[in-house]
mmCIF file of C-alpha atoms and ligand atoms in Angstrom:
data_model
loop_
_atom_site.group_PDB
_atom_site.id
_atom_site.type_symbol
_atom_site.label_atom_id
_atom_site.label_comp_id
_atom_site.label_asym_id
_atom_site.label_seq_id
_atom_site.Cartn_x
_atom_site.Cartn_y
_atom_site.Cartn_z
ATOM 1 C CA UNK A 1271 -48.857 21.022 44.936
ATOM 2 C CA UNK A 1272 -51.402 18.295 45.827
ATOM 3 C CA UNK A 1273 -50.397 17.964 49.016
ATOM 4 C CA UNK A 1274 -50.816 22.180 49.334
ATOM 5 C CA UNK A 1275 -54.714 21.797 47.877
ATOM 6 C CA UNK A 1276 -55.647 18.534 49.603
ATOM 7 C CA UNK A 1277 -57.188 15.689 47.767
ATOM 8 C CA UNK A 1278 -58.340 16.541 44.619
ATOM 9 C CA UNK A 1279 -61.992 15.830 42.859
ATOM 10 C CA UNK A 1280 -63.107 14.099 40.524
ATOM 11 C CA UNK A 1281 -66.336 15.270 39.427
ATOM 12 C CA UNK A 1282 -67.680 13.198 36.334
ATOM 13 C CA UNK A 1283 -66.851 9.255 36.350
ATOM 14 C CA UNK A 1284 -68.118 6.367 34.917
ATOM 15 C CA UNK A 1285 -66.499 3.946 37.220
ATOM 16 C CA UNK A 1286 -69.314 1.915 38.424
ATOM 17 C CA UNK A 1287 -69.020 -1.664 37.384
ATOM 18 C CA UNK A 1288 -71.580 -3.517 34.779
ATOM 19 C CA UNK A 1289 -74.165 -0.580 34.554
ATOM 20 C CA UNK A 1290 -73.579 1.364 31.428
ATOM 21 C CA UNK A 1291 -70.467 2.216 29.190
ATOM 22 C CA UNK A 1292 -67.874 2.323 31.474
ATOM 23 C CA UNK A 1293 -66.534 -0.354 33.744
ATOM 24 C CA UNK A 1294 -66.923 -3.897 32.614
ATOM 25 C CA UNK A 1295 -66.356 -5.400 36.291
ATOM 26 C CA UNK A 1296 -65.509 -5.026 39.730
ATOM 27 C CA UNK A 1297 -61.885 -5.543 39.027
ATOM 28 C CA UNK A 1298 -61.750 -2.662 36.312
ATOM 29 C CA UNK A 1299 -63.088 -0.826 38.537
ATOM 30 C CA UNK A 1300 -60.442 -1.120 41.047
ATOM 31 C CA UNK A 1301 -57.614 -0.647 37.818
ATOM 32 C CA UNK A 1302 -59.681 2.592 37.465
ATOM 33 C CA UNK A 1303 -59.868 3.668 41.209
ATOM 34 C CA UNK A 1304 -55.916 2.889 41.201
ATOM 35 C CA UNK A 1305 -55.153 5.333 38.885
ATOM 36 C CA UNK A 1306 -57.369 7.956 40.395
ATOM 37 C CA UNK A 1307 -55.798 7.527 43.553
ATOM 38 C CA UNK A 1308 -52.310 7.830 41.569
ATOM 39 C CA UNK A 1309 -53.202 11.079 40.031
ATOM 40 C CA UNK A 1310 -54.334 12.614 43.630
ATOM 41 C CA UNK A 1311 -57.679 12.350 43.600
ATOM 42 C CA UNK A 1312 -59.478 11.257 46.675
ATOM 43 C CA UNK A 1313 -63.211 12.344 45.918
ATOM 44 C CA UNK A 1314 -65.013 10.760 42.871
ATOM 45 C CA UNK A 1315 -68.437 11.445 41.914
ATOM 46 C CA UNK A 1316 -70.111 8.450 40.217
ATOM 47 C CA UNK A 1317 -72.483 9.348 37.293
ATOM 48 C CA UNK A 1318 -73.515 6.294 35.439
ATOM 49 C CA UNK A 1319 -75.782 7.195 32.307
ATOM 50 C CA UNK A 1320 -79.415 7.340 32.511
ATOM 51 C CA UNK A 1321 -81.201 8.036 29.693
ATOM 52 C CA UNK A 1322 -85.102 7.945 30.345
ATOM 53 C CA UNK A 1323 -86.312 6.567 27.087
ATOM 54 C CA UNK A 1324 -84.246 3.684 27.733
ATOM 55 C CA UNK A 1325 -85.216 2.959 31.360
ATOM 56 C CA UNK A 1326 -87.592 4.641 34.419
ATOM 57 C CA UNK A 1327 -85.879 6.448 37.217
ATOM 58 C CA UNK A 1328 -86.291 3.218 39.618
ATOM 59 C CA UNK A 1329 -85.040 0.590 37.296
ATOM 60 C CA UNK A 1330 -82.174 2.929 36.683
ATOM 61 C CA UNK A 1331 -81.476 2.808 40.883
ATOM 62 C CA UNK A 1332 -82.474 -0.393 41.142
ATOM 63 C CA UNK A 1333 -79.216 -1.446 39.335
ATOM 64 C CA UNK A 1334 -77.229 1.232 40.425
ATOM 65 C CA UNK A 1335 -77.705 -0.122 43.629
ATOM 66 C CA UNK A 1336 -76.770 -3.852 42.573
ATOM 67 C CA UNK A 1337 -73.207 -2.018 41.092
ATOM 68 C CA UNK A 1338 -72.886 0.083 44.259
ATOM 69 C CA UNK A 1339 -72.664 -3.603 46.678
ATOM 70 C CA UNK A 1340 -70.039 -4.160 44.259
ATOM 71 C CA UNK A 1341 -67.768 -0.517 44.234
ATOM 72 C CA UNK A 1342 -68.664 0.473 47.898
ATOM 73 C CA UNK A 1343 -65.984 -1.870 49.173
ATOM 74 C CA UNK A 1344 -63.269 -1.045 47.024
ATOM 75 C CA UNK A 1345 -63.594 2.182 47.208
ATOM 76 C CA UNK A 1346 -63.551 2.282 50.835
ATOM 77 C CA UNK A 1347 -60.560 -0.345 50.552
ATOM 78 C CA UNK A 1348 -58.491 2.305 48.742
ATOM 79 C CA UNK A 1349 -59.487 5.181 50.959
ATOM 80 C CA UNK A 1350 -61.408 6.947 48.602
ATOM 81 C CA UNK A 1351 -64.435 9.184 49.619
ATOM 82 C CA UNK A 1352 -67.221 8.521 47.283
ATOM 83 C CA UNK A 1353 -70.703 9.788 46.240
ATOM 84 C CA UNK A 1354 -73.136 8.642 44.026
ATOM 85 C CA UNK A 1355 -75.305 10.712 40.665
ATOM 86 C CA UNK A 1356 -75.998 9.989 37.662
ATOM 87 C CA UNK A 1357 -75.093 11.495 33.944
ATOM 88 C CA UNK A 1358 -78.827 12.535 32.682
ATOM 89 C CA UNK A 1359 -79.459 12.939 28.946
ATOM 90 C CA UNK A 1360 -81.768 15.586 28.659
ATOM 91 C CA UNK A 1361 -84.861 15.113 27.434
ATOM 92 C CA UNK A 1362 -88.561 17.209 27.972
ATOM 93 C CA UNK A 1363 -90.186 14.335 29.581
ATOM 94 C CA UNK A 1364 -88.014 14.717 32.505
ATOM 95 C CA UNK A 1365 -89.493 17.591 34.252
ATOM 96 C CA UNK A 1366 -92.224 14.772 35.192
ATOM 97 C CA UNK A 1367 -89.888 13.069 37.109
ATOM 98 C CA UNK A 1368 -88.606 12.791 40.875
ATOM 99 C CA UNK A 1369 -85.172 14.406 39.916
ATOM 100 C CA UNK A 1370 -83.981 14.595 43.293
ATOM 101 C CA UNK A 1371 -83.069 10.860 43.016
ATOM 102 C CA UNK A 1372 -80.628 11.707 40.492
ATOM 103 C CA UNK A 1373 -78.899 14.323 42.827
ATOM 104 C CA UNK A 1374 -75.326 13.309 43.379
ATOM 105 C CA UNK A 1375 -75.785 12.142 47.013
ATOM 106 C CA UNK A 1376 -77.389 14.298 49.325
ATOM 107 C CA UNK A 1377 -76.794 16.828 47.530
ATOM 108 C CA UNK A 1378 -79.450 18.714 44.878
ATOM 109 C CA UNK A 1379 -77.085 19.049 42.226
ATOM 110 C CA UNK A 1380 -77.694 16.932 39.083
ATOM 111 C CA UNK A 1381 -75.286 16.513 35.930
ATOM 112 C CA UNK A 1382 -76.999 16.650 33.170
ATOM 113 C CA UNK A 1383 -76.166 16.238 29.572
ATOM 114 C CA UNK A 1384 -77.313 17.629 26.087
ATOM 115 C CA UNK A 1385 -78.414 15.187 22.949
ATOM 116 C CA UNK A 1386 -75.468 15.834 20.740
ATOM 117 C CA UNK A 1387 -77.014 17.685 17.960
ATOM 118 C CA UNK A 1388 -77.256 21.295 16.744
ATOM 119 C CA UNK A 1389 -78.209 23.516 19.185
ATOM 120 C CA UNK A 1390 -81.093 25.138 17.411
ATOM 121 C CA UNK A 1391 -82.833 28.680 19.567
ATOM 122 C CA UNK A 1392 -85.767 26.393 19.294
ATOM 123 C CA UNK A 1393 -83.542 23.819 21.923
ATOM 124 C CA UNK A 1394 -81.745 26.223 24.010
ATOM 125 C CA UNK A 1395 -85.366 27.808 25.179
ATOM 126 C CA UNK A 1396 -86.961 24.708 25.831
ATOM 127 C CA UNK A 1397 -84.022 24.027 28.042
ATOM 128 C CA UNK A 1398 -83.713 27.003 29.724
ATOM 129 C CA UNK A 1399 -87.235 26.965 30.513
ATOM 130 C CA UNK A 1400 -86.674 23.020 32.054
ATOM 131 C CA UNK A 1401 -83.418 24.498 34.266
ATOM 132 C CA UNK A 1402 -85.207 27.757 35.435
ATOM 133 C CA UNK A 1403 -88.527 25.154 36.252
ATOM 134 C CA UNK A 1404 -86.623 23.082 38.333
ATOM 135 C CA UNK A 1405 -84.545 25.592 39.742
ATOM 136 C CA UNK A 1406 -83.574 25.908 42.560
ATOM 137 C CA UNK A 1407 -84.808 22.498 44.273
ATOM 138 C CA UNK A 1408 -82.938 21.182 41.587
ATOM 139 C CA UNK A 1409 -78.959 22.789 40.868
ATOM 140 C CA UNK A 1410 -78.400 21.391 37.004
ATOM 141 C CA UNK A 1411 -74.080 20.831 36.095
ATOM 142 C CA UNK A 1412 -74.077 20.607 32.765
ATOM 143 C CA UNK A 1413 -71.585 18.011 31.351
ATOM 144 C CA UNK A 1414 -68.456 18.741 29.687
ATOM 145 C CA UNK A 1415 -69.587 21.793 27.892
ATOM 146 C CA UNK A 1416 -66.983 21.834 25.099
ATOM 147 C CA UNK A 1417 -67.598 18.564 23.721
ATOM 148 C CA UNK A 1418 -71.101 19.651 21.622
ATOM 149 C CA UNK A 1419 -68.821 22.059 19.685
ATOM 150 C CA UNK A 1420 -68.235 19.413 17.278
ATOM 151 C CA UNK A 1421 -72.279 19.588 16.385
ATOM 152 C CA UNK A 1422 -72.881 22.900 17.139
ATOM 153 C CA UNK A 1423 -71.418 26.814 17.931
ATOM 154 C CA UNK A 1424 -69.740 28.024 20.700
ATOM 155 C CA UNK A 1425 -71.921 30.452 20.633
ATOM 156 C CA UNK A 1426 -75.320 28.632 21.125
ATOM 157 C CA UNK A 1427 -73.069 26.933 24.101
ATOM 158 C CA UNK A 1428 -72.697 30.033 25.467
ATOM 159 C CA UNK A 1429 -76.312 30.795 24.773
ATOM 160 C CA UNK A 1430 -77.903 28.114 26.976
ATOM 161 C CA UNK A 1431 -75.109 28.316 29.479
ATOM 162 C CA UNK A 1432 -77.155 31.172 30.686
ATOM 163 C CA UNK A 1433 -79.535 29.008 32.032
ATOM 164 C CA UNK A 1434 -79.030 29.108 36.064
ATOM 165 C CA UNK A 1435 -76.628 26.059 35.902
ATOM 166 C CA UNK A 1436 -73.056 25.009 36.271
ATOM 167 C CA UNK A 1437 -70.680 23.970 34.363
ATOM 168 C CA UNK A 1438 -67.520 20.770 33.958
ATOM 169 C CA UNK A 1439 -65.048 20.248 31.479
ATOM 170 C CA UNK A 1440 -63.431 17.221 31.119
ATOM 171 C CA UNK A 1441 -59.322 17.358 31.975
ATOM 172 C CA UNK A 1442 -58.907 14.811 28.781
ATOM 173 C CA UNK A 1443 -60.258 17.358 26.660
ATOM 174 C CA UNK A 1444 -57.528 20.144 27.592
ATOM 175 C CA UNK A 1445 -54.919 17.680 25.301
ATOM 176 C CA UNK A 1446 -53.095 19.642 22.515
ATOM 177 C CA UNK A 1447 -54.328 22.782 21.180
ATOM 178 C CA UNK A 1448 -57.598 21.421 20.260
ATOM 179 C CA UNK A 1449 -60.872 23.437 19.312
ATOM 180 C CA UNK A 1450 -62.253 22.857 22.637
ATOM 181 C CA UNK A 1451 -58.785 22.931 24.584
ATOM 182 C CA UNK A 1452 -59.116 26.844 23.350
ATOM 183 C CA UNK A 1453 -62.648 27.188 24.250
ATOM 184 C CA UNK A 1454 -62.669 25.851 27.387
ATOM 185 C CA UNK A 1455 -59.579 28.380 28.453
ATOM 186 C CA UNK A 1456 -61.888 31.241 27.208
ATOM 187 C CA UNK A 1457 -64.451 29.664 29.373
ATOM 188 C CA UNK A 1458 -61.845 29.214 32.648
ATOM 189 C CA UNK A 1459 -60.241 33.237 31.849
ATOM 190 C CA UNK A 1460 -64.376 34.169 31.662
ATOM 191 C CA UNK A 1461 -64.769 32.435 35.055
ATOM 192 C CA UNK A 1462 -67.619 30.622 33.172
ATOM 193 C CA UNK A 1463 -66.795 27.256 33.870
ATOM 194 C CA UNK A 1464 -66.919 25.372 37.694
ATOM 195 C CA UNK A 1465 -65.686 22.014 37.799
ATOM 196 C CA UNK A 1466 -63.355 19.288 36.400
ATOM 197 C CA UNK A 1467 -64.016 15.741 35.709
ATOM 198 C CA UNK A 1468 -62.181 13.031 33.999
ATOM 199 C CA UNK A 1469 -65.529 11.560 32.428
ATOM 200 C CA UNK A 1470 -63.261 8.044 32.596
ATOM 201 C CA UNK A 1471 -65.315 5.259 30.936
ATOM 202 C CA UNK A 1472 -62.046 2.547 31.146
ATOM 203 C CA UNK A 1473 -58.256 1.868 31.585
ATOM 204 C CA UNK A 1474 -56.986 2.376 28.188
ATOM 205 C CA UNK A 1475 -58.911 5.020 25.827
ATOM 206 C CA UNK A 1476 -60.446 6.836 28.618
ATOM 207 C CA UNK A 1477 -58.640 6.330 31.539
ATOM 208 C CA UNK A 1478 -58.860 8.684 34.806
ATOM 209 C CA UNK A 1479 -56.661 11.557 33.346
ATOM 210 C CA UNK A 1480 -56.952 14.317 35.725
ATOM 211 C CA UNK A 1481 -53.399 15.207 34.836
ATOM 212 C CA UNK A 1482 -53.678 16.646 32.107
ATOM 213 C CA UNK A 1483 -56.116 19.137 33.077
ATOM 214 C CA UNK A 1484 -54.040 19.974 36.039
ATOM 215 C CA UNK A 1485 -50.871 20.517 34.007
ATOM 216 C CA UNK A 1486 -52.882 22.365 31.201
ATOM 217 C CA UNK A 1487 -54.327 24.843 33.768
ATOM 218 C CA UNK A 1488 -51.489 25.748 35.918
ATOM 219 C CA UNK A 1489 -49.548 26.323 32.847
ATOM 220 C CA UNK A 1490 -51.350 27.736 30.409
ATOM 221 C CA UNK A 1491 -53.729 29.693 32.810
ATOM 222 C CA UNK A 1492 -51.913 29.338 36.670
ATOM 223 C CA UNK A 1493 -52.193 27.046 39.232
ATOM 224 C CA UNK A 1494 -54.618 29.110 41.356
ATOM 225 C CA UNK A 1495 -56.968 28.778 38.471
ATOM 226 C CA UNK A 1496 -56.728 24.961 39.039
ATOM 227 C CA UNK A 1497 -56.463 24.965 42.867
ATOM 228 C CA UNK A 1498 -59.972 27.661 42.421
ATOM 229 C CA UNK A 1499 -61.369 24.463 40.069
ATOM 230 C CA UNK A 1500 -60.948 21.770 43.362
ATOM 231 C CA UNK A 1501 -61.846 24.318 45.875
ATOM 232 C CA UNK A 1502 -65.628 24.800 44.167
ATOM 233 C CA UNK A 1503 -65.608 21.187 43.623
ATOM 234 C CA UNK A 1504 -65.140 20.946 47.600
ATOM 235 C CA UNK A 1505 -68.498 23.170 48.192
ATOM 236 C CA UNK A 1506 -70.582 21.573 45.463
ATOM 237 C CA UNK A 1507 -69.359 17.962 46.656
ATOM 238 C CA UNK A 1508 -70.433 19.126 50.323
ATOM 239 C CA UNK A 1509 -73.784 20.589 49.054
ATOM 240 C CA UNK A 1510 -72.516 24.200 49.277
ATOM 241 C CA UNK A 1511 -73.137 27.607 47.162
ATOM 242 C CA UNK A 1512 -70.171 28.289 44.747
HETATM 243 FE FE1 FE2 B 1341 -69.908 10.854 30.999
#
């Protein structure tokens, strides 16, 4: 099946060594990278965190750039095709910022994530009214969409999905027959969700998993649904429309 859909995508990653969360070192990184490569993937999008009241925009590239001299060689060591982003936490203050720097490559799509609290209608317009600002010089993904159900409804989910944005689920997430397992299916049968990523932060806990999204899909939903998932990941990867 792989071989039918070409390499696969990984769209949400946290794979660049020493910089937030995720990989502790160079060598974890190439553990991590391994088992991407294993699962068929042969595109990764690297989205380190940046969170703006921790750090400015440059500081933030500044070391990205330090972890990049790092990755770049391994990753082009194991044949894999990479580009680098960021995972932005939402906050107001960043419609005062340069936010094409946090484009994933040369692209100007940005993944962006929500503060995990209660969605309030207060939030969601405030938000909307950021996305449609910047849009569409700036193309917002919003991260794994089903993991703020466990602070606030569906519903207000689906509410500021409306904003002229994206959206990725993370392939760990479609395990069992979880809450969000269920709600991102009702988002994939709605053709409201766009892209997969594993969100891997490690080798053990949250290791590159792309798997189980893959398996989850084809069989719960088909495989064209999953094969549709890597084919938009293709254009957005390249810069294109979906
Ligand atoms: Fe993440």
């Amino acid at each position: 099946m792989i071989g039918d859909m070409g390499m696969l995508i990984d769209f949400h990653s946290h794979i660049l060594p020493g910089i937030d969360d995720g990989s502790k070192n160079a060598d974890m990184s190439r553990k991590m990278l391994e088992l991407e490569k294993k699962s068929g993937i042969g595109k990764i999008v690297l989205t380190p965190h940046f969170y703006l009241q921790e750090q400015s925009v440059e500081k933030f590239l500044d070391n990205r750039a330090g972890a990049i001299e790092k990755f770049a060689p391994i990753a082009e060591e194991l044949g894999i095709d990479v580009k680098y982003g960021a995972e932005v936490l939402y906050t107001k203050s960043l419609v005062d910022e340069d936010l094409t720097k946090l484009c994933i490559g040369d692209t100007n799509y940005m993944l962006i994530e929500l503060p995990y609290q209660r969605l309030t209608s207060g939030f969601i317009n405030e938000f909307r009214s950021f996305a449609g600002s910047i849009f569409p010089d700036i193309q917002l993904i919003l991260a794994h969409a089903e993991r703020y159900l466990s602070f606030t409804s569906a519903e207000s989910i689906y509410e500021i999905m409306n904003a002229d944005m994206l959206v990725q689920l993370n392939s760990g997430d479609f395990k069992a027959f979880s809450k969000s397992a269920k709600f991102m299916f009702d988002l994939l049968q709605r053709d409201l969700a766009h892209l997969l990523g594993t969100d891997c932060h490690n080798i053990t806990s949250r290791a590159p998993d792309m798997d189980v999204a893959r398996n989850a899909i084809s069989k719960k939903i088909s495989p064209h649904c999953f094969s549709h998932l890597m084919h938009n990941a293709e254009k957005v990867y390249n810069g294109e429309n979906i």
